[in-house]
Amino acid sequence: MSPDLGAEVTRLREQVATLHGELVRYNLVAWTAGNVSARVPGADLMVIKPSGVSYDDLRPDNMIVCDLDGVVVEGDLSPSSDTAAHAYVYRAMPEVGGVVHTHSSYATAWAACGESIPCHLTAQADEFGGEIPVGPFALIGGDDIGKGIVATLSGHRSPAVLMRNHGVFTIGKDARAAVKAAVMCEDVARTAHLARTLGRPVPMAREDIDSLYDRYQNVYGQPGVSATP
Ligand SMILES: [Zn+2]
């Protein structure tokens, strides 16, 4: 590994370890279920959580470096059991720099019902540009989960997919953006559920959703600073 690549892997080990703390902070995970990965720019590598290690014990030095077939390149522990799904997404979607998986309660309840989350909120229009879609049922282990994620999110505005009977996968330009999408997905799923229990949520006009999405993605935030810094 060249010195430049080594420095990048070191930076991403720190980032990915730290971002797992955000899953805990936002109450998106129970026990060890849930994982974050980051693509190593300029290399066919990714940094991902080790399998079955408590969030309290995750550190930069026990993150796992894998190639994009899920084969371990650096690390003493086994990588996350969801490594194949992360790797498939990186192979199929070159623009993706980060992937997150959670079983966050409200979003996963929608996945259990096999129902996409309709866009009834400006915050959802901002982040997701419309509905948050449901992906197919797929068993863990091979490429089926990855295929389902890619088939659902390719050409879709939403960076989040609700994999049926399973949970949430999100993508982003980097790992931090994917974590933000996971946090916002759970927030939207919770409010949408509450709205359903109160009554009948009011649909939004397609042109209003488009306008909100365009403004948020292109104008929102501090000048020169991305909405997902
Ligand atoms: Zn899962």
PDB file of C-alpha atoms and ligand atoms in Angstrom:
ATOM      1  CA  MET A   1       0.000   0.000   0.000  1.00  0.00           C
ATOM      2  CA  SER A   2       1.460   3.378  -1.021  1.00  0.00           C
ATOM      3  CA  PRO A   3       1.998   6.058   1.685  1.00  0.00           C
ATOM      4  CA  ASP A   4      -0.858   8.163   0.226  1.00  0.00           C
ATOM      5  CA  LEU A   5      -3.241   5.210   0.191  1.00  0.00           C
ATOM      6  CA  GLY A   6      -2.137   4.242   3.696  1.00  0.00           C
ATOM      7  CA  ALA A   7      -2.918   7.765   4.946  1.00  0.00           C
ATOM      8  CA  GLU A   8      -6.360   7.642   3.326  1.00  0.00           C
ATOM      9  CA  VAL A   9      -7.122   4.262   4.900  1.00  0.00           C
ATOM     10  CA  THR A  10      -6.022   5.626   8.303  1.00  0.00           C
ATOM     11  CA  ARG A  11      -8.366   8.627   7.874  1.00  0.00           C
ATOM     12  CA  LEU A  12     -11.280   6.377   6.878  1.00  0.00           C
ATOM     13  CA  ARG A  13     -10.643   3.949   9.761  1.00  0.00           C
ATOM     14  CA  GLU A  14     -11.087   6.915  12.131  1.00  0.00           C
ATOM     15  CA  GLN A  15     -14.128   8.244  10.281  1.00  0.00           C
ATOM     16  CA  VAL A  16     -15.940   4.896  10.065  1.00  0.00           C
ATOM     17  CA  ALA A  17     -15.233   4.064  13.736  1.00  0.00           C
ATOM     18  CA  THR A  18     -16.548   7.490  14.807  1.00  0.00           C
ATOM     19  CA  LEU A  19     -19.637   7.313  12.606  1.00  0.00           C
ATOM     20  CA  HIS A  20     -20.751   4.079  14.300  1.00  0.00           C
ATOM     21  CA  GLY A  21     -21.167   6.239  17.417  1.00  0.00           C
ATOM     22  CA  GLU A  22     -23.741   8.297  15.509  1.00  0.00           C
ATOM     23  CA  LEU A  23     -25.871   5.166  14.954  1.00  0.00           C
ATOM     24  CA  VAL A  24     -25.962   4.746  18.732  1.00  0.00           C
ATOM     25  CA  ARG A  25     -26.503   8.474  19.417  1.00  0.00           C
ATOM     26  CA  TYR A  26     -29.535   8.584  17.130  1.00  0.00           C
ATOM     27  CA  ASN A  27     -30.931   5.322  18.522  1.00  0.00           C
ATOM     28  CA  LEU A  28     -30.794   3.501  15.199  1.00  0.00           C
ATOM     29  CA  VAL A  29     -29.259   0.245  16.445  1.00  0.00           C
ATOM     30  CA  ALA A  30     -29.700  -2.493  19.084  1.00  0.00           C
ATOM     31  CA  TRP A  31     -26.815  -4.680  20.309  1.00  0.00           C
ATOM     32  CA  THR A  32     -24.407  -4.990  17.319  1.00  0.00           C
ATOM     33  CA  ALA A  33     -26.949  -4.839  14.442  1.00  0.00           C
ATOM     34  CA  GLY A  34     -26.068  -2.001  12.109  1.00  0.00           C
ATOM     35  CA  ASN A  35     -22.953  -1.057  10.194  1.00  0.00           C
ATOM     36  CA  VAL A  36     -21.199   1.712   8.306  1.00  0.00           C
ATOM     37  CA  SER A  37     -18.654   1.397   5.501  1.00  0.00           C
ATOM     38  CA  ALA A  38     -16.624   3.797   3.383  1.00  0.00           C
ATOM     39  CA  ARG A  39     -15.086   3.308  -0.041  1.00  0.00           C
ATOM     40  CA  VAL A  40     -11.357   4.058  -0.200  1.00  0.00           C
ATOM     41  CA  PRO A  41     -11.140   6.617  -3.039  1.00  0.00           C
ATOM     42  CA  GLY A  42      -8.844   5.571  -5.847  1.00  0.00           C
ATOM     43  CA  ALA A  43      -8.608   1.949  -4.721  1.00  0.00           C
ATOM     44  CA  ASP A  44     -10.873  -1.101  -4.935  1.00  0.00           C
ATOM     45  CA  LEU A  45     -11.084  -1.164  -1.150  1.00  0.00           C
ATOM     46  CA  MET A  46     -13.551  -0.348   1.604  1.00  0.00           C
ATOM     47  CA  VAL A  47     -13.386   0.120   5.370  1.00  0.00           C
ATOM     48  CA  ILE A  48     -16.156  -1.621   7.365  1.00  0.00           C
ATOM     49  CA  LYS A  49     -17.111  -2.602  10.903  1.00  0.00           C
ATOM     50  CA  PRO A  50     -15.939  -5.967  12.305  1.00  0.00           C
ATOM     51  CA  SER A  51     -18.728  -8.488  12.918  1.00  0.00           C
ATOM     52  CA  GLY A  52     -20.283  -8.832  16.368  1.00  0.00           C
ATOM     53  CA  VAL A  53     -18.160  -6.239  18.201  1.00  0.00           C
ATOM     54  CA  SER A  54     -19.908  -3.937  20.698  1.00  0.00           C
ATOM     55  CA  TYR A  55     -20.215  -0.322  19.565  1.00  0.00           C
ATOM     56  CA  ASP A  56     -18.338   0.685  22.736  1.00  0.00           C
ATOM     57  CA  ASP A  57     -15.338  -1.331  21.570  1.00  0.00           C
ATOM     58  CA  LEU A  58     -15.104  -0.036  17.997  1.00  0.00           C
ATOM     59  CA  ARG A  59     -11.839   1.794  17.364  1.00  0.00           C
ATOM     60  CA  PRO A  60      -9.964   2.863  14.235  1.00  0.00           C
ATOM     61  CA  ASP A  61      -7.516  -0.039  14.616  1.00  0.00           C
ATOM     62  CA  ASN A  62     -10.167  -2.780  14.698  1.00  0.00           C
ATOM     63  CA  MET A  63     -12.024  -1.600  11.592  1.00  0.00           C
ATOM     64  CA  ILE A  64     -11.633  -4.065   8.697  1.00  0.00           C
ATOM     65  CA  VAL A  65     -10.264  -3.200   5.259  1.00  0.00           C
ATOM     66  CA  CYS A  66     -11.741  -5.392   2.505  1.00  0.00           C
ATOM     67  CA  ASP A  67     -11.502  -5.459  -1.250  1.00  0.00           C
ATOM     68  CA  LEU A  68     -14.695  -4.917  -3.239  1.00  0.00           C
ATOM     69  CA  ASP A  69     -15.346  -8.671  -3.305  1.00  0.00           C
ATOM     70  CA  GLY A  70     -15.481  -8.637   0.494  1.00  0.00           C
ATOM     71  CA  VAL A  71     -12.093 -10.330   0.965  1.00  0.00           C
ATOM     72  CA  VAL A  72     -10.214  -9.054   4.050  1.00  0.00           C
ATOM     73  CA  VAL A  73      -7.045  -7.100   3.212  1.00  0.00           C
ATOM     74  CA  GLU A  74      -6.279  -5.687   6.688  1.00  0.00           C
ATOM     75  CA  GLY A  75      -7.731  -6.761  10.020  1.00  0.00           C
ATOM     76  CA  ASP A  76      -7.702  -9.639  12.505  1.00  0.00           C
ATOM     77  CA  LEU A  77     -11.481  -9.973  12.936  1.00  0.00           C
ATOM     78  CA  SER A  78     -14.204 -11.083  10.525  1.00  0.00           C
ATOM     79  CA  PRO A  79     -15.892  -8.218   8.684  1.00  0.00           C
ATOM     80  CA  SER A  80     -19.582  -7.386   9.172  1.00  0.00           C
ATOM     81  CA  SER A  81     -21.958 -10.113   7.993  1.00  0.00           C
ATOM     82  CA  ASP A  82     -23.394  -7.482   5.637  1.00  0.00           C
ATOM     83  CA  THR A  83     -20.040  -6.986   3.866  1.00  0.00           C
ATOM     84  CA  ALA A  84     -21.221  -8.699   0.659  1.00  0.00           C
ATOM     85  CA  ALA A  85     -24.107  -6.232   0.327  1.00  0.00           C
ATOM     86  CA  HIS A  86     -21.846  -3.201   0.880  1.00  0.00           C
ATOM     87  CA  ALA A  87     -19.290  -4.565  -1.597  1.00  0.00           C
ATOM     88  CA  TYR A  88     -21.935  -5.213  -4.250  1.00  0.00           C
ATOM     89  CA  VAL A  89     -23.168  -1.613  -3.989  1.00  0.00           C
ATOM     90  CA  TYR A  90     -19.628  -0.217  -4.391  1.00  0.00           C
ATOM     91  CA  ARG A  91     -18.999  -2.435  -7.430  1.00  0.00           C
ATOM     92  CA  ALA A  92     -22.284  -1.469  -9.108  1.00  0.00           C
ATOM     93  CA  MET A  93     -22.517   2.232  -8.163  1.00  0.00           C
ATOM     94  CA  PRO A  94     -19.162   4.017  -8.665  1.00  0.00           C
ATOM     95  CA  GLU A  95     -20.608   7.319  -7.411  1.00  0.00           C
ATOM     96  CA  VAL A  96     -21.302   5.836  -3.961  1.00  0.00           C
ATOM     97  CA  GLY A  97     -18.633   6.481  -1.310  1.00  0.00           C
ATOM     98  CA  GLY A  98     -20.491   5.300   1.811  1.00  0.00           C
ATOM     99  CA  VAL A  99     -23.080   2.662   2.761  1.00  0.00           C
ATOM    100  CA  VAL A 100     -25.030   2.254   6.012  1.00  0.00           C
ATOM    101  CA  HIS A 101     -27.323  -0.518   7.233  1.00  0.00           C
ATOM    102  CA  THR A 102     -29.641  -0.388  10.239  1.00  0.00           C
ATOM    103  CA  HIS A 103     -32.787  -2.022  11.597  1.00  0.00           C
ATOM    104  CA  SER A 104     -34.005   1.334  12.974  1.00  0.00           C
ATOM    105  CA  SER A 105     -37.448   0.758  14.450  1.00  0.00           C
ATOM    106  CA  TYR A 106     -39.855   2.997  12.545  1.00  0.00           C
ATOM    107  CA  ALA A 107     -38.279   2.607   9.110  1.00  0.00           C
ATOM    108  CA  THR A 108     -38.033  -1.153   9.611  1.00  0.00           C
ATOM    109  CA  ALA A 109     -41.707  -1.280  10.609  1.00  0.00           C
ATOM    110  CA  TRP A 110     -42.509   0.120   7.139  1.00  0.00           C
ATOM    111  CA  ALA A 111     -40.182  -2.525   5.648  1.00  0.00           C
ATOM    112  CA  ALA A 112     -42.037  -5.211   7.623  1.00  0.00           C
ATOM    113  CA  CYS A 113     -45.274  -4.031   6.013  1.00  0.00           C
ATOM    114  CA  GLY A 114     -43.588  -3.975   2.582  1.00  0.00           C
ATOM    115  CA  GLU A 115     -44.695  -0.398   2.152  1.00  0.00           C
ATOM    116  CA  SER A 116     -42.770   2.561   0.768  1.00  0.00           C
ATOM    117  CA  ILE A 117     -43.035   5.829   2.735  1.00  0.00           C
ATOM    118  CA  PRO A 118     -45.107   8.322   0.725  1.00  0.00           C
ATOM    119  CA  CYS A 119     -43.847  11.897   0.614  1.00  0.00           C
ATOM    120  CA  HIS A 120     -46.101  13.986   2.865  1.00  0.00           C
ATOM    121  CA  LEU A 121     -43.445  16.215   4.440  1.00  0.00           C
ATOM    122  CA  THR A 122     -41.189  18.981   3.172  1.00  0.00           C
ATOM    123  CA  ALA A 123     -38.242  17.436   5.051  1.00  0.00           C
ATOM    124  CA  GLN A 124     -38.736  14.202   3.100  1.00  0.00           C
ATOM    125  CA  ALA A 125     -38.955  16.120  -0.179  1.00  0.00           C
ATOM    126  CA  ASP A 126     -35.682  17.882   0.740  1.00  0.00           C
ATOM    127  CA  GLU A 127     -33.690  14.765   1.558  1.00  0.00           C
ATOM    128  CA  PHE A 128     -35.327  12.018  -0.477  1.00  0.00           C
ATOM    129  CA  GLY A 129     -37.006  13.868  -3.364  1.00  0.00           C
ATOM    130  CA  GLY A 130     -40.196  11.795  -2.989  1.00  0.00           C
ATOM    131  CA  GLU A 131     -41.124   8.415  -1.542  1.00  0.00           C
ATOM    132  CA  ILE A 132     -38.635   6.220   0.260  1.00  0.00           C
ATOM    133  CA  PRO A 133     -38.928   2.978  -1.737  1.00  0.00           C
ATOM    134  CA  VAL A 134     -39.242  -0.637  -0.647  1.00  0.00           C
ATOM    135  CA  GLY A 135     -36.740  -3.153  -1.996  1.00  0.00           C
ATOM    136  CA  PRO A 136     -37.246  -6.886  -2.476  1.00  0.00           C
ATOM    137  CA  PHE A 137     -36.992  -9.587   0.157  1.00  0.00           C
ATOM    138  CA  ALA A 138     -33.512 -11.125   0.046  1.00  0.00           C
ATOM    139  CA  LEU A 139     -31.625 -13.606   2.216  1.00  0.00           C
ATOM    140  CA  ILE A 140     -28.286 -12.583   3.723  1.00  0.00           C
ATOM    141  CA  GLY A 141     -25.096 -14.223   2.488  1.00  0.00           C
ATOM    142  CA  GLY A 142     -24.732 -13.820  -1.282  1.00  0.00           C
ATOM    143  CA  ASP A 143     -25.299 -10.925  -3.627  1.00  0.00           C
ATOM    144  CA  ASP A 144     -29.105 -10.874  -3.384  1.00  0.00           C
ATOM    145  CA  ILE A 145     -29.317  -8.016  -0.866  1.00  0.00           C
ATOM    146  CA  GLY A 146     -26.830  -5.932  -2.859  1.00  0.00           C
ATOM    147  CA  LYS A 147     -28.714  -6.613  -6.082  1.00  0.00           C
ATOM    148  CA  GLY A 148     -31.981  -5.537  -4.452  1.00  0.00           C
ATOM    149  CA  ILE A 149     -30.443  -2.310  -3.130  1.00  0.00           C
ATOM    150  CA  VAL A 150     -28.902  -1.406  -6.490  1.00  0.00           C
ATOM    151  CA  ALA A 151     -32.020  -2.313  -8.493  1.00  0.00           C
ATOM    152  CA  THR A 152     -34.176  -0.135  -6.247  1.00  0.00           C
ATOM    153  CA  LEU A 153     -31.913   2.903  -5.861  1.00  0.00           C
ATOM    154  CA  SER A 154     -30.435   3.135  -9.382  1.00  0.00           C
ATOM    155  CA  GLY A 155     -32.043   6.143 -11.031  1.00  0.00           C
ATOM    156  CA  HIS A 156     -34.028   6.904  -7.851  1.00  0.00           C
ATOM    157  CA  ARG A 157     -33.606  10.160  -5.927  1.00  0.00           C
ATOM    158  CA  SER A 158     -33.853   8.471  -2.545  1.00  0.00           C
ATOM    159  CA  PRO A 159     -30.546   7.531  -0.898  1.00  0.00           C
ATOM    160  CA  ALA A 160     -32.488   5.088   1.336  1.00  0.00           C
ATOM    161  CA  VAL A 161     -34.209   1.791   0.593  1.00  0.00           C
ATOM    162  CA  LEU A 162     -36.425  -0.207   2.945  1.00  0.00           C
ATOM    163  CA  MET A 163     -35.477  -3.824   2.235  1.00  0.00           C
ATOM    164  CA  ARG A 164     -38.679  -5.806   2.743  1.00  0.00           C
ATOM    165  CA  ASN A 165     -38.918  -7.797   6.001  1.00  0.00           C
ATOM    166  CA  HIS A 166     -35.388  -6.632   6.902  1.00  0.00           C
ATOM    167  CA  GLY A 167     -34.344  -3.013   7.354  1.00  0.00           C
ATOM    168  CA  VAL A 168     -32.746   0.108   5.937  1.00  0.00           C
ATOM    169  CA  PHE A 169     -29.787   0.497   3.585  1.00  0.00           C
ATOM    170  CA  THR A 170     -28.591   4.001   2.712  1.00  0.00           C
ATOM    171  CA  ILE A 171     -25.980   5.308   0.310  1.00  0.00           C
ATOM    172  CA  GLY A 172     -24.099   8.598   0.059  1.00  0.00           C
ATOM    173  CA  LYS A 173     -21.202  10.328  -1.631  1.00  0.00           C
ATOM    174  CA  ASP A 174     -19.268   9.424   1.531  1.00  0.00           C
ATOM    175  CA  ALA A 175     -19.931   7.533   4.756  1.00  0.00           C
ATOM    176  CA  ARG A 176     -21.070  10.647   6.607  1.00  0.00           C
ATOM    177  CA  ALA A 177     -23.742  11.381   3.966  1.00  0.00           C
ATOM    178  CA  ALA A 178     -24.963   7.774   4.191  1.00  0.00           C
ATOM    179  CA  VAL A 179     -25.225   8.064   7.992  1.00  0.00           C
ATOM    180  CA  LYS A 180     -27.171  11.321   7.624  1.00  0.00           C
ATOM    181  CA  ALA A 181     -29.582   9.572   5.232  1.00  0.00           C
ATOM    182  CA  ALA A 182     -30.082   6.771   7.791  1.00  0.00           C
ATOM    183  CA  VAL A 183     -30.836   9.315  10.545  1.00  0.00           C
ATOM    184  CA  MET A 184     -33.247  11.283   8.343  1.00  0.00           C
ATOM    185  CA  CYS A 185     -34.933   8.094   7.069  1.00  0.00           C
ATOM    186  CA  GLU A 186     -35.780   7.031  10.615  1.00  0.00           C
ATOM    187  CA  ASP A 187     -37.023  10.546  11.483  1.00  0.00           C
ATOM    188  CA  VAL A 188     -39.302  10.653   8.430  1.00  0.00           C
ATOM    189  CA  ALA A 189     -40.537   7.085   9.031  1.00  0.00           C
ATOM    190  CA  ARG A 190     -41.475   7.967  12.608  1.00  0.00           C
ATOM    191  CA  THR A 191     -43.372  11.125  11.681  1.00  0.00           C
ATOM    192  CA  ALA A 192     -45.120   9.377   8.781  1.00  0.00           C
ATOM    193  CA  HIS A 193     -46.255   6.645  11.173  1.00  0.00           C
ATOM    194  CA  LEU A 194     -47.550   9.223  13.671  1.00  0.00           C
ATOM    195  CA  ALA A 195     -49.389  11.066  10.898  1.00  0.00           C
ATOM    196  CA  ARG A 196     -51.071   7.816   9.832  1.00  0.00           C
ATOM    197  CA  THR A 197     -52.238   7.167  13.388  1.00  0.00           C
ATOM    198  CA  LEU A 198     -53.692  10.688  13.637  1.00  0.00           C
ATOM    199  CA  GLY A 199     -55.546  10.611  10.362  1.00  0.00           C
ATOM    200  CA  ARG A 200     -55.003  10.721   6.637  1.00  0.00           C
ATOM    201  CA  PRO A 201     -51.761  12.473   5.596  1.00  0.00           C
ATOM    202  CA  VAL A 202     -52.251  15.126   2.910  1.00  0.00           C
ATOM    203  CA  PRO A 203     -50.494  14.457  -0.417  1.00  0.00           C
ATOM    204  CA  MET A 204     -47.993  17.009  -1.750  1.00  0.00           C
ATOM    205  CA  ALA A 205     -47.960  18.242  -5.348  1.00  0.00           C
ATOM    206  CA  ARG A 206     -45.196  16.709  -7.494  1.00  0.00           C
ATOM    207  CA  GLU A 207     -43.956  20.164  -8.536  1.00  0.00           C
ATOM    208  CA  ASP A 208     -43.656  21.252  -4.901  1.00  0.00           C
ATOM    209  CA  ILE A 209     -41.653  18.119  -4.067  1.00  0.00           C
ATOM    210  CA  ASP A 210     -39.408  18.798  -7.085  1.00  0.00           C
ATOM    211  CA  SER A 211     -38.911  22.433  -6.092  1.00  0.00           C
ATOM    212  CA  LEU A 212     -38.039  21.568  -2.474  1.00  0.00           C
ATOM    213  CA  TYR A 213     -35.633  18.831  -3.547  1.00  0.00           C
ATOM    214  CA  ASP A 214     -33.875  21.105  -6.026  1.00  0.00           C
ATOM    215  CA  ARG A 215     -33.496  23.948  -3.509  1.00  0.00           C
ATOM    216  CA  TYR A 216     -32.222  21.694  -0.726  1.00  0.00           C
ATOM    217  CA  GLN A 217     -29.794  19.758  -2.884  1.00  0.00           C
ATOM    218  CA  ASN A 218     -28.390  22.825  -4.671  1.00  0.00           C
ATOM    219  CA  VAL A 219     -28.923  25.947  -2.542  1.00  0.00           C
ATOM    220  CA  TYR A 220     -29.401  24.976   1.139  1.00  0.00           C
ATOM    221  CA  GLY A 221     -26.653  25.508   3.721  1.00  0.00           C
ATOM    222  CA  GLN A 222     -23.687  27.797   3.952  1.00  0.00           C
ATOM    223  CA  PRO A 223     -22.181  29.085   0.705  1.00  0.00           C
ATOM    224  CA  GLY A 224     -19.605  26.604  -0.549  1.00  0.00           C
ATOM    225  CA  VAL A 225     -20.602  24.002   2.034  1.00  0.00           C
ATOM    226  CA  SER A 226     -22.536  20.880   1.042  1.00  0.00           C
ATOM    227  CA  ALA A 227     -25.824  20.052   2.775  1.00  0.00           C
ATOM    228  CA  THR A 228     -24.086  16.882   3.945  1.00  0.00           C
ATOM    229  CA  PRO A 229     -20.650  18.162   5.010  1.00  0.00           C
TER     230      PRO A 229
HETATM  231 ZN    ZN B   1     -29.756  -6.442   8.722  1.00  0.00          ZN
END
